Amino acid sequence: MASPLRNITIVGGGTTGWLSALFLVTRLQGAVQRGELEIHLVESERIPIIGVGESLSPSMAKTLEQLGIPEDEFILTTDATFKVAGYFVGWDRADDEKPMSWVNPFVGFLTAGWEFERYELTGAAYGQGADYARVVSPCREAIELHKAPKMPGQKPFEHVLRYAYHTNAAAFAPFLRKYAEQRGVKRTGADVTGAHRDERGHITALTLADGREMPVELVIDASGFESVLHHKVMGVPLVDYSHILLNDRAVVTQLAHANPDEPLEPATRATALPHGWSFRVPLYNRTGNGYIYSGQHCSDEHAAREFADYLGPQARVDDMRVIPMRVGRTARSWEGNCIALGLASGFVEPLEASAIFTVETSIKWLLHYFPDSSWEPALRDRYNQRVTDLYDEVADYIALHYRLSRREDTAYWQAQRHEMKVSARLEQNLAIWKHTLPVRADFASTNYFDENTYIAALFGKGFYRGRDLQPMREVDARNWAGLKQNITSAHARALGMLPDHRAVLTEIRKRAGG
């Protein structure tokens, strides 16, 4: 008869390792407290945290709440700010060749039963410059006015506008570690140099750099791009995304705010540059900045100089760090008794802040399909299929940004538009969406992106400009005028009650002892 597992070992720290450890020790707390389960984390003392992945997804607020993490302490300790949308600048050109910007909001005040975006944003109305984000959501105005998504005095995790966070990755991992160790995770500081496997191919023990052997039962590889177990020991190959996603390098730097009291945008900016795009992540005390680019079209040295010129006199090339990116996913995230998470499992460029979301989602799925000593193959197979679908879902949505770009000013942007492939499903969907809007049934997987996020991107990028999409329901002009007024009034009320972003964060930090 199968018995419960008694040992989980995580190889690798950082946000992935410690978030996984905290999830497991929290959800399996009863077994840990009864001495029926041990959770170990083996972490190198010499490998630094990459320190990117500072723009998180909206799911993180619920994750922290479920894990019993005080939001105020998290905001103070990790220098966090709020984020209500992604803000895209310069990816596309209007008919007069001027750069366009658009917002992918986390929230919309929708009127149930009416497809009002068709009525307002297609045909003549769209041609006159209607903005999808402004019609369905107050988020763009909140960004421009530097508004917080919550009111003073609201309880942790309460909000007016749904939000995500920007966070200091180098501080986030130690913060998670503190809570994980308090709840019973045992840490070993060591490098893993190899492993022993049995006749089934399962890993039975880790070999540490000091010669010790560490017996294991279930192993999680959170060792990043190096993938010391899943790739090097288990031999699981990578499914390469380079035929659909061109960018494979990043140069990153941190800058202090020019003015310590300068307004804080509640958004991650993604600005198109000649050979890729740059991100700007505003934290309370600094900004995180990066240039994501293609090594085929731009050298590291040229990218760093180009990025420094874009950032201005405060930026120094000598302070920048180059990070090679392995873009793709592992063929099987669960192999034998080894499960890859985070960068060891896969990475799709950081355009939509998906990296930590994939960790959150994967560890939740692991807990749902958690094995016992029988190692039921059906659990493994279902987990693998869901993780595969998740990475392919993210890759499709990011590929859409490039395929529909209206830039042609450099060889890089010409290659993005005309040489890169997209999946067969996305190709088919783009043909369908020329005539109608996306619906849920168009997608094999909607774990992160659904029809609403696609609609925001398609309208934002001008895909429907000049197309005549009729409403699926007849909407009387007088009824629509009333509905539109209700929506506009709801947006105005939300914006009117929301305070300054920095002011709310300052209050939260004081409340947390900062």
Short mmCIF file of C-alpha atoms in Angstrom, two decimals, residues 76 104 168 180 250 368 372 393 437 479 489 492:
data_model
loop_
_atom_site.label_atom_id
_atom_site.label_comp_id
_atom_site.label_asym_id
_atom_site.label_seq_id
_atom_site.Cartn_x
_atom_site.Cartn_y
_atom_site.Cartn_z
CA LEU A 76 8.06 47.99 3.79
CA ASN A 104 -3.53 46.57 -20.41
CA ASN A 168 12.81 44.42 -4.82
CA ALA A 180 9.51 29.59 5.63
CA ALA A 250 18.95 41.59 -21.07
CA HIS A 368 -3.21 19.43 -6.11
CA ASP A 372 2.65 9.45 -2.65
CA GLU A 393 -0.15 30.29 -23.41
CA LEU A 437 -13.67 39.67 -31.05
CA ASN A 479 -29.91 52.90 -23.73
CA SER A 489 -19.56 57.93 -13.47
CA ALA A 492 -14.95 59.15 -11.91
#
